[in-house]
Amino acid sequence: MPDAHGASPTQALFTPLTVKLPDGRTLGLTRYGNPAHQVAVFHHGFGSSSLELPPTVALLDRLQLQILAPDRPGVGASSVYRPLTFPSFADDVVAMLDTLGVAGPVAALGWSVGGVHALALAARYPERVAAVQLLSTCLPLGEPAAYRQLTPTWKALRWGQTGFPWLNRASFLWLSRQWARNPDRAIDWCIRLMRQAEQDVTSKPGFRELLRDAAVQGFAHHGRGVFDDAQAWCRRPGFAIEDVRAPTTLWHGTADGVWDPINIPYLASRIAGARVHLLPGQGHMMYLENWAEILEETRRLLGPLRPA
């Protein structure tokens, strides 16, 4: 059974949890909202963790939603798992849901690389996913069809990750030490490297601290989780995007400086009935400023509120 650290079940509006997976590993997660409410599973971004969500307690309560945000292997309290793949983490998420007693269909949300993990969950377990929300999402770098859509920069980054894994491992180890030793300096350094649309959001009080704390947990375990996540992203994905059957919405900023919005119509064309929300002038962190609207849309896709 899960171990809760912090709030009691009746107060679980922002609760760290751990569950034991079938193979004995530990999966860490954060629950946002009331455990009696309908579930949305949030997949965090690359180099981040389950702490990257705004704790919108009142909104979640009004929408009768709880968010379960699992940390991928090697992130936060989650055990390192070197053979990480998109399907293996989808299996971990379903094991988490089973352990927590979540039997009904859930919404799958994902930001950035987390969007690919959300797609994997929906494709691998269509009976468990009733809706998908993709937030500034990326393409699977190791899929040949998707690879042809990549910009030269992303093709070069994939080449570097697969061709020189030892160099990337050393880089993530160095970054993990920076986040552990001086997280304020690390987040300010990251903000300076961002484009203007991302800087405008990330540097805001509240968001800056939220993303800082999420990254500290993201680079736990000497950065091994980030490295393994990157490796999984660069391999063949192990699932077909076309197998996603749940109603899907793609949210993306037109000024996204991380993942070019030119790829979003292509991704949407591979998901039956997918809808696209392009947000003028917004960047890769757009989910932070549009979280209320995203949750409202999630509620709509999941169906009407239950009678009180």
Coordinates of N, CA, C and O in Angstrom, one line a residue, residues 44-203:
H44 N 5.5 14.7 -15.9 CA 6.4 15.9 -15.9 C 7.3 16.0 -17.0 O 7.5 15.1 -17.8
G45 N 7.9 17.2 -17.2 CA 8.9 17.4 -18.2 C 10.3 16.9 -18.0 O 10.6 16.4 -16.9
F46 N 11.1 17.0 -19.0 CA 12.5 16.5 -18.9 C 13.3 17.4 -17.9 O 13.2 18.6 -17.9
G47 N 14.1 16.7 -17.1 CA 14.9 17.4 -16.1 C 14.1 18.0 -15.0 O 14.5 18.9 -14.3
S48 N 12.8 17.6 -14.8 CA 11.9 18.2 -13.8 C 11.3 17.0 -13.0 O 11.8 15.9 -13.0
S49 N 10.2 17.3 -12.3 CA 9.6 16.3 -11.4 C 8.2 16.6 -11.2 O 7.6 17.6 -11.8
S50 N 7.5 15.8 -10.4 CA 6.1 16.0 -10.1 C 5.8 17.3 -9.4 O 4.6 17.6 -9.2
L51 N 6.8 18.0 -8.9 CA 6.6 19.3 -8.2 C 6.4 20.5 -9.1 O 6.2 21.6 -8.6
E52 N 6.3 20.3 -10.4 CA 6.2 21.4 -11.3 C 4.8 21.9 -11.5 O 4.6 22.9 -12.3
L53 N 3.8 21.4 -10.8 CA 2.4 21.8 -11.0 C 2.0 22.9 -10.0 O 2.3 22.8 -8.8
P54 N 1.3 23.9 -10.4 CA 0.7 24.9 -9.5 C -0.3 24.2 -8.6 O -1.2 23.5 -9.1
P55 N -0.3 24.4 -7.3 CA -1.2 23.7 -6.4 C -2.6 24.5 -6.4 O -2.9 25.2 -5.4
T56 N -3.4 24.3 -7.4 CA -4.6 25.0 -7.5 C -5.7 24.2 -6.8 O -6.6 23.6 -7.4
V57 N -5.7 24.3 -5.5 CA -6.6 23.5 -4.6 C -8.0 23.8 -4.9 O -8.8 22.9 -5.1
A58 N -8.4 25.1 -4.8 CA -9.8 25.4 -5.0 C -10.4 25.0 -6.3 O -11.5 24.5 -6.4
L59 N -9.6 25.2 -7.4 CA -10.1 24.8 -8.7 C -10.2 23.3 -8.8 O -11.2 22.8 -9.4
L60 N -9.3 22.5 -8.3 CA -9.4 21.1 -8.4 C -10.6 20.6 -7.6 O -11.3 19.7 -8.1
D61 N -10.9 21.2 -6.5 CA -12.1 20.8 -5.7 C -13.3 21.2 -6.5 O -14.3 20.3 -6.5
R62 N -13.4 22.3 -7.1 CA -14.6 22.7 -7.9 C -14.8 21.7 -9.0 O -16.0 21.4 -9.4
L63 N -13.7 21.3 -9.7 CA -13.8 20.4 -10.8 C -13.9 19.0 -10.5 O -14.0 18.1 -11.4
Q64 N -13.8 18.7 -9.2 CA -13.8 17.3 -8.7 C -12.8 16.5 -9.4 O -13.0 15.4 -9.8
L65 N -11.6 17.0 -9.4 CA -10.4 16.4 -10.0 C -9.3 16.2 -8.9 O -9.1 17.1 -8.1
Q66 N -8.6 15.1 -9.0 CA -7.3 15.0 -8.3 C -6.2 14.7 -9.4 O -6.5 14.0 -10.4
I67 N -5.0 15.2 -9.2 CA -3.9 14.9 -10.1 C -2.9 14.0 -9.4 O -2.4 14.4 -8.3
L68 N -2.6 12.9 -10.0 CA -1.5 12.0 -9.6 C -0.4 12.3 -10.5 O -0.5 12.0 -11.7
A69 N 0.7 12.8 -10.0 CA 1.9 13.1 -10.8 C 3.1 12.2 -10.4 O 3.8 12.5 -9.4
P70 N 3.3 11.1 -11.2 CA 4.4 10.2 -10.8 C 5.8 10.8 -11.3 O 5.9 11.5 -12.3
D71 N 6.8 10.5 -10.5 CA 8.2 10.8 -10.9 C 8.7 9.6 -11.6 O 8.7 8.5 -11.2
R72 N 9.3 9.9 -12.8 CA 9.9 8.8 -13.6 C 11.1 8.2 -12.8 O 11.7 8.8 -11.9
P73 N 11.5 7.0 -13.2 CA 12.7 6.4 -12.5 C 13.9 7.3 -12.4 O 14.3 7.9 -13.4
G74 N 14.5 7.3 -11.2 CA 15.6 8.1 -11.0 C 15.3 9.6 -10.7 O 16.2 10.4 -10.5
V75 N 14.0 9.9 -10.5 CA 13.6 11.3 -10.2 C 13.0 11.2 -8.8 O 12.2 10.4 -8.5
G76 N 13.3 12.2 -8.0 CA 12.7 12.3 -6.6 C 12.9 11.0 -5.9 O 14.0 10.5 -5.7
A77 N 11.7 10.5 -5.4 CA 11.8 9.2 -4.6 C 11.7 8.0 -5.4 O 11.7 6.9 -4.9
S78 N 11.7 8.1 -6.7 CA 11.5 6.9 -7.6 C 12.9 6.2 -7.8 O 13.9 6.9 -8.1
S79 N 12.9 4.9 -7.7 CA 14.1 4.2 -7.9 C 14.7 4.3 -9.3 O 13.9 4.5 -10.3
V80 N 16.0 4.3 -9.5 CA 16.6 4.3 -10.8 C 16.2 3.0 -11.5 O 16.2 1.9 -10.9
Y81 N 16.0 3.1 -12.8 CA 15.6 1.9 -13.6 C 16.3 2.0 -14.9 O 15.7 2.7 -15.8
R82 N 17.4 1.4 -15.2 CA 18.2 1.7 -16.4 C 17.5 1.3 -17.7 O 17.7 2.0 -18.7
P83 N 16.7 0.2 -17.7 CA 16.1 -0.1 -19.0 C 14.8 0.7 -19.3 O 13.9 0.2 -19.9
L84 N 14.8 1.9 -18.8 CA 13.6 2.8 -19.0 C 13.2 2.9 -20.4 O 14.0 3.2 -21.3
T85 N 11.9 2.7 -20.7 CA 11.3 2.9 -22.0 C 9.9 3.6 -21.8 O 9.4 3.7 -20.7
F86 N 9.4 4.1 -22.9 CA 8.0 4.7 -22.8 C 7.0 3.6 -22.3 O 6.2 3.8 -21.4
P87 N 7.0 2.4 -22.9 CA 6.1 1.3 -22.4 C 6.4 0.9 -21.0 O 5.4 0.7 -20.3
S88 N 7.6 0.9 -20.6 CA 7.9 0.4 -19.2 C 7.3 1.4 -18.2 O 6.8 1.0 -17.1
F89 N 7.4 2.7 -18.5 CA 6.9 3.7 -17.6 C 5.3 3.7 -17.6 O 4.7 3.9 -16.6
A90 N 4.8 3.4 -18.8 CA 3.3 3.3 -18.8 C 2.9 2.1 -17.9 O 1.8 2.2 -17.2
D91 N 3.6 1.0 -17.9 CA 3.3 -0.1 -17.0 C 3.4 0.3 -15.6 O 2.6 -0.1 -14.7
D92 N 4.4 1.1 -15.3 CA 4.6 1.6 -13.9 C 3.4 2.5 -13.5 O 2.9 2.4 -12.3
V93 N 2.9 3.3 -14.4 CA 1.8 4.2 -14.0 C 0.5 3.3 -13.8 O -0.2 3.6 -12.8
V94 N 0.3 2.3 -14.6 CA -0.9 1.5 -14.4 C -0.7 0.7 -13.0 O -1.7 0.6 -12.3
A95 N 0.5 0.2 -12.7 CA 0.7 -0.4 -11.4 C 0.4 0.6 -10.3 O -0.2 0.2 -9.3
M96 N 0.8 1.8 -10.5 CA 0.5 2.8 -9.5 C -1.0 3.0 -9.3 O -1.5 3.1 -8.1
L97 N -1.7 3.1 -10.4 CA -3.2 3.3 -10.3 C -3.8 2.1 -9.6 O -4.7 2.2 -8.8
D98 N -3.3 0.9 -9.9 CA -3.9 -0.3 -9.3 C -3.6 -0.3 -7.8 O -4.5 -0.6 -7.0
T99 N -2.4 0.0 -7.4 CA -2.1 0.1 -6.0 C -2.9 1.1 -5.2 O -3.3 0.9 -4.1
L100 N -3.2 2.2 -5.9 CA -4.0 3.3 -5.2 C -5.5 3.0 -5.3 O -6.3 3.8 -4.9
G101 N -5.9 1.9 -6.0 CA -7.3 1.6 -6.1 C -8.0 2.4 -7.1 O -9.3 2.6 -7.0
V102 N -7.4 3.0 -8.1 CA -8.0 3.7 -9.2 C -8.4 2.8 -10.3 O -7.6 2.3 -11.0
A103 N -9.7 2.5 -10.3 CA -10.2 1.5 -11.3 C -10.7 2.1 -12.6 O -10.6 1.5 -13.7
G104 N -11.3 3.3 -12.5 CA -11.9 3.9 -13.6 C -11.0 4.6 -14.6 O -9.8 4.8 -14.2
P105 N -11.4 4.9 -15.8 CA -10.6 5.6 -16.7 C -10.1 7.0 -16.2 O -10.8 7.6 -15.4
V106 N -8.9 7.4 -16.6 CA -8.3 8.6 -16.1 C -8.0 9.5 -17.3 O -8.0 9.1 -18.5
A107 N -7.6 10.7 -17.0 CA -7.1 11.6 -18.0 C -5.6 11.5 -18.0 O -5.0 11.3 -16.9
A108 N -4.9 11.6 -19.1 CA -3.4 11.5 -19.2 C -3.0 12.9 -19.7 O -3.3 13.3 -20.8
L109 N -2.2 13.6 -18.9 CA -1.6 14.9 -19.3 C -0.1 14.8 -19.3 O 0.5 14.0 -18.5
G110 N 0.5 15.6 -20.1 CA 2.0 15.6 -20.1 C 2.5 16.8 -20.7 O 2.0 17.4 -21.7
W111 N 3.6 17.3 -20.0 CA 4.2 18.6 -20.5 C 5.6 18.2 -21.1 O 6.4 17.5 -20.6
S112 N 5.9 18.8 -22.3 CA 7.1 18.6 -23.0 C 7.4 17.1 -23.3 O 6.5 16.5 -23.9
V113 N 8.5 16.5 -22.8 CA 8.7 15.1 -23.1 C 7.7 14.3 -22.3 O 7.3 13.2 -22.8
G114 N 7.1 14.8 -21.3 CA 6.0 14.1 -20.6 C 4.8 13.9 -21.5 O 4.1 12.9 -21.2
G115 N 4.7 14.7 -22.5 CA 3.6 14.4 -23.5 C 3.8 13.1 -24.2 O 2.8 12.4 -24.5
V116 N 5.0 12.8 -24.5 CA 5.2 11.5 -25.2 C 4.9 10.3 -24.2 O 4.3 9.3 -24.6
H117 N 5.2 10.5 -23.0 CA 4.8 9.5 -22.0 C 3.3 9.4 -21.8 O 2.8 8.3 -21.7
A118 N 2.6 10.5 -21.9 CA 1.2 10.5 -21.8 C 0.6 9.7 -23.0 O -0.4 8.9 -22.9
L119 N 1.2 10.0 -24.2 CA 0.8 9.2 -25.4 C 1.0 7.7 -25.3 O 0.1 6.9 -25.7
A120 N 2.1 7.4 -24.7 CA 2.4 5.9 -24.5 C 1.4 5.3 -23.6 O 1.0 4.1 -23.9
L121 N 1.0 6.0 -22.5 CA 0.0 5.4 -21.6 C -1.3 5.2 -22.3 O -1.9 4.2 -22.2
A122 N -1.7 6.2 -23.1 CA -3.0 6.1 -23.8 C -3.0 5.1 -24.9 O -4.0 4.4 -25.2
A123 N -1.8 4.9 -25.6 CA -1.7 3.9 -26.7 C -1.6 2.5 -26.1 O -2.2 1.5 -26.7
R124 N -0.9 2.3 -25.0 CA -0.7 1.0 -24.4 C -1.9 0.5 -23.6 O -2.2 -0.7 -23.5
Y125 N -2.6 1.4 -23.0 CA -3.7 1.1 -22.1 C -5.0 1.9 -22.5 O -5.4 2.7 -21.7
P126 N -5.5 1.7 -23.7 CA -6.6 2.5 -24.1 C -7.9 2.4 -23.2 O -8.6 3.4 -23.1
E127 N -8.0 1.3 -22.6 CA -9.2 1.1 -21.7 C -9.0 1.9 -20.4 O -10.0 2.1 -19.7
R128 N -7.8 2.4 -20.1 CA -7.6 3.1 -18.8 C -7.5 4.6 -19.0 O -7.4 5.3 -18.0
V129 N -7.5 5.1 -20.3 CA -7.4 6.5 -20.5 C -8.6 7.0 -21.3 O -8.9 6.6 -22.4
A130 N -9.2 8.0 -20.7 CA -10.5 8.6 -21.3 C -10.2 9.9 -22.0 O -11.1 10.4 -22.7
A131 N -9.1 10.5 -21.7 CA -8.8 11.8 -22.3 C -7.3 12.1 -22.3 O -6.6 11.6 -21.4
V132 N -6.7 12.8 -23.2 CA -5.3 13.1 -23.3 C -5.1 14.6 -23.5 O -5.8 15.2 -24.3
Q133 N -4.2 15.2 -22.7 CA -3.9 16.7 -22.8 C -2.4 16.8 -23.0 O -1.6 16.4 -22.1
L134 N -2.0 17.2 -24.2 CA -0.6 17.4 -24.5 C -0.2 18.8 -24.5 O -0.7 19.7 -25.2
L135 N 0.8 19.2 -23.6 CA 1.1 20.5 -23.3 C 2.6 20.8 -23.7 O 3.5 20.2 -23.2
S136 N 2.7 21.6 -24.8 CA 4.0 21.9 -25.3 C 4.8 20.6 -25.6 O 6.0 20.5 -25.3
T137 N 4.1 19.6 -26.1 CA 4.7 18.3 -26.2 C 5.7 18.2 -27.4 O 5.7 19.0 -28.3
C138 N 6.5 17.1 -27.3 CA 7.6 16.8 -28.2 C 7.2 15.6 -29.0 O 6.2 14.9 -28.8
L139 N 8.0 15.3 -30.0 CA 7.9 14.1 -30.8 C 8.9 13.1 -30.2 O 9.9 13.4 -29.6
P140 N 8.6 11.8 -30.4 CA 9.6 10.8 -30.0 C 10.8 10.8 -31.0 O 10.6 10.5 -32.1
L141 N 11.9 11.1 -30.5 CA 13.1 11.3 -31.3 C 13.6 10.1 -32.0 O 14.2 10.2 -33.1
G142 N 13.3 8.9 -31.5 CA 13.8 7.7 -32.0 C 12.8 7.0 -33.0 O 13.2 5.9 -33.6
E143 N 11.7 7.6 -33.3 CA 10.8 7.0 -34.3 C 11.2 7.6 -35.7 O 11.2 8.8 -35.9
P144 N 11.4 6.7 -36.6 CA 11.9 7.1 -37.9 C 10.9 8.2 -38.6 O 11.4 9.2 -39.2
A145 N 9.6 8.0 -38.5 CA 8.7 8.9 -39.1 C 8.8 10.3 -38.5 O 8.8 11.3 -39.1
A146 N 8.8 10.3 -37.1 CA 8.9 11.6 -36.4 C 10.3 12.2 -36.6 O 10.4 13.4 -36.7
Y147 N 11.3 11.4 -36.7 CA 12.7 11.9 -36.9 C 12.8 12.8 -38.2 O 13.5 13.8 -38.2
R148 N 12.1 12.4 -39.2 CA 12.1 13.2 -40.5 C 11.5 14.5 -40.3 O 11.8 15.4 -41.1
Q149 N 10.7 14.8 -39.3 CA 10.1 16.1 -39.0 C 11.0 17.0 -38.2 O 10.7 18.2 -38.1
L150 N 12.0 16.5 -37.6 CA 12.8 17.2 -36.7 C 13.7 18.3 -37.4 O 14.1 18.2 -38.5
T151 N 13.9 19.4 -36.7 CA 14.8 20.4 -37.2 C 16.3 19.9 -37.1 O 16.6 18.9 -36.4
P152 N 17.2 20.5 -37.8 CA 18.6 20.1 -37.8 C 19.1 20.1 -36.3 O 20.0 19.3 -36.0
T153 N 18.7 21.1 -35.5 CA 19.2 21.2 -34.2 C 18.8 19.9 -33.4 O 19.6 19.3 -32.7
W154 N 17.5 19.5 -33.5 CA 17.1 18.3 -32.7 C 17.7 17.1 -33.3 O 18.0 16.1 -32.5
K155 N 17.9 17.0 -34.5 CA 18.6 15.8 -35.1 C 20.1 15.7 -34.5 O 20.6 14.7 -34.2
A156 N 20.7 16.9 -34.4 CA 22.1 16.9 -33.9 C 22.1 16.5 -32.4 O 23.0 15.8 -31.9
L157 N 21.1 17.0 -31.7 CA 21.0 16.7 -30.2 C 20.8 15.2 -30.0 O 21.4 14.5 -29.2
R158 N 20.0 14.6 -30.9 CA 19.8 13.1 -30.8 C 21.1 12.4 -31.1 O 21.4 11.4 -30.5
W159 N 21.7 12.8 -32.2 CA 23.0 12.2 -32.6 C 24.0 12.3 -31.4 O 24.7 11.3 -31.1
G160 N 24.1 13.4 -30.7 CA 25.0 13.5 -29.6 C 24.6 12.6 -28.5 O 25.5 12.0 -27.8
Q161 N 23.3 12.5 -28.2 CA 22.9 11.7 -27.1 C 23.1 10.2 -27.3 O 23.5 9.4 -26.4
T162 N 22.9 9.8 -28.6 CA 23.1 8.3 -28.9 C 24.6 8.0 -29.2 O 25.1 6.9 -28.9
G163 N 25.3 9.0 -29.8 CA 26.7 8.7 -30.2 C 27.7 8.9 -29.1 O 28.8 8.3 -29.1
F164 N 27.4 9.7 -28.1 CA 28.4 10.0 -27.1 C 27.7 10.0 -25.7 O 27.6 10.9 -25.0
P165 N 27.1 8.8 -25.4 CA 26.3 8.7 -24.1 C 27.2 9.0 -22.9 O 26.7 9.6 -21.9
W166 N 28.5 8.7 -22.9 CA 29.3 9.0 -21.7 C 29.4 10.5 -21.5 O 29.5 10.9 -20.3
L167 N 29.5 11.3 -22.6 CA 29.6 12.7 -22.4 C 28.3 13.3 -21.8 O 28.3 14.2 -21.0
N168 N 27.2 12.8 -22.3 CA 25.9 13.2 -21.7 C 25.7 12.8 -20.3 O 25.2 13.5 -19.4
R169 N 26.2 11.6 -20.0 CA 26.1 11.1 -18.6 C 26.9 12.1 -17.7 O 26.5 12.5 -16.6
A170 N 28.1 12.5 -18.1 CA 29.0 13.4 -17.4 C 28.3 14.8 -17.2 O 28.4 15.4 -16.2
S171 N 27.6 15.2 -18.3 CA 27.0 16.5 -18.3 C 25.8 16.5 -17.3 O 25.7 17.5 -16.5
F172 N 25.0 15.5 -17.2 CA 23.9 15.4 -16.3 C 24.4 15.2 -14.9 O 23.8 15.8 -13.9
L173 N 25.5 14.5 -14.7 CA 26.1 14.4 -13.3 C 26.5 15.8 -12.9 O 26.3 16.2 -11.7
W174 N 27.2 16.6 -13.7 CA 27.6 17.9 -13.4 C 26.4 18.8 -13.0 O 26.4 19.6 -12.0
L175 N 25.4 18.7 -13.9 CA 24.2 19.5 -13.6 C 23.5 19.2 -12.3 O 23.0 20.0 -11.6
S176 N 23.5 17.9 -12.0 CA 22.9 17.4 -10.7 C 23.6 18.1 -9.5 O 22.9 18.4 -8.6
R177 N 24.9 18.2 -9.6 CA 25.6 18.8 -8.6 C 25.3 20.3 -8.4 O 25.3 20.8 -7.3
Q178 N 25.1 21.0 -9.5 CA 24.8 22.4 -9.5 C 23.4 22.6 -8.8 O 23.2 23.5 -8.0
W179 N 22.4 21.7 -9.2 CA 21.1 21.9 -8.6 C 21.1 21.5 -7.1 O 20.4 22.1 -6.3
A180 N 22.0 20.6 -6.7 CA 22.0 20.2 -5.3 C 22.8 21.3 -4.5 O 22.4 21.6 -3.3
R181 N 23.8 21.9 -5.0 CA 24.6 22.8 -4.3 C 24.0 24.2 -4.2 O 24.1 24.8 -3.1
N182 N 23.5 24.7 -5.3 CA 23.0 26.1 -5.3 C 21.8 26.2 -6.3 O 22.0 26.6 -7.4
P183 N 20.6 25.7 -5.9 CA 19.5 25.7 -6.8 C 19.1 27.1 -7.3 O 18.6 27.2 -8.4
D184 N 19.3 28.1 -6.4 CA 18.9 29.5 -6.9 C 19.8 29.9 -8.0 O 19.3 30.5 -9.0
R185 N 21.1 29.7 -7.9 CA 22.0 30.0 -9.0 C 21.7 29.2 -10.2 O 21.7 29.7 -11.4
A186 N 21.3 27.9 -10.0 CA 21.1 27.1 -11.2 C 19.8 27.5 -11.9 O 19.8 27.6 -13.2
I187 N 18.8 27.9 -11.2 CA 17.5 28.3 -11.9 C 17.8 29.6 -12.6 O 17.3 29.8 -13.8
D188 N 18.5 30.5 -12.0 CA 18.8 31.8 -12.7 C 19.6 31.6 -13.9 O 19.4 32.3 -14.9
W189 N 20.6 30.7 -13.9 CA 21.4 30.4 -15.1 C 20.5 29.8 -16.2 O 20.6 30.2 -17.3
C190 N 19.6 28.9 -15.8 CA 18.7 28.3 -16.8 C 17.8 29.4 -17.5 O 17.6 29.4 -18.7
I191 N 17.3 30.3 -16.6 CA 16.4 31.4 -17.1 C 17.2 32.3 -18.1 O 16.6 32.6 -19.2
R192 N 18.4 32.6 -17.9 CA 19.2 33.4 -18.8 C 19.4 32.7 -20.1 O 19.6 33.4 -21.1
L193 N 19.4 31.4 -20.2 CA 19.6 30.7 -21.4 C 18.3 30.6 -22.3 O 18.3 30.2 -23.4
M194 N 17.2 30.9 -21.7 CA 15.9 30.8 -22.3 C 15.6 31.9 -23.3 O 16.2 33.0 -23.2
R195 N 14.7 31.7 -24.2 CA 14.2 32.8 -25.1 C 13.2 33.6 -24.3 O 12.7 33.2 -23.2
Q196 N 12.8 34.8 -24.9 CA 12.1 35.7 -24.1 C 10.7 35.2 -23.6 O 10.4 35.5 -22.5
A197 N 10.0 34.5 -24.4 CA 8.7 34.0 -24.0 C 8.8 33.1 -22.8 O 7.9 33.1 -21.9
E198 N 9.9 32.3 -22.8 CA 10.1 31.4 -21.6 C 10.5 32.2 -20.4 O 10.1 31.9 -19.3
Q199 N 11.4 33.2 -20.6 CA 11.9 34.0 -19.5 C 10.8 34.7 -18.8 O 10.7 34.8 -17.6
D200 N 9.8 35.3 -19.6 CA 8.8 36.1 -19.1 C 7.9 35.3 -18.1 O 7.4 35.9 -17.1
V201 N 7.8 34.0 -18.3 CA 7.0 33.2 -17.4 C 7.8 32.7 -16.2 O 7.5 32.8 -15.1
T202 N 8.9 32.1 -16.6 CA 9.8 31.4 -15.6 C 10.3 32.3 -14.5 O 10.5 31.9 -13.4
S203 N 10.6 33.5 -14.9 CA 11.2 34.5 -13.9 C 10.1 35.1 -12.9 O 10.5 35.7 -12.0

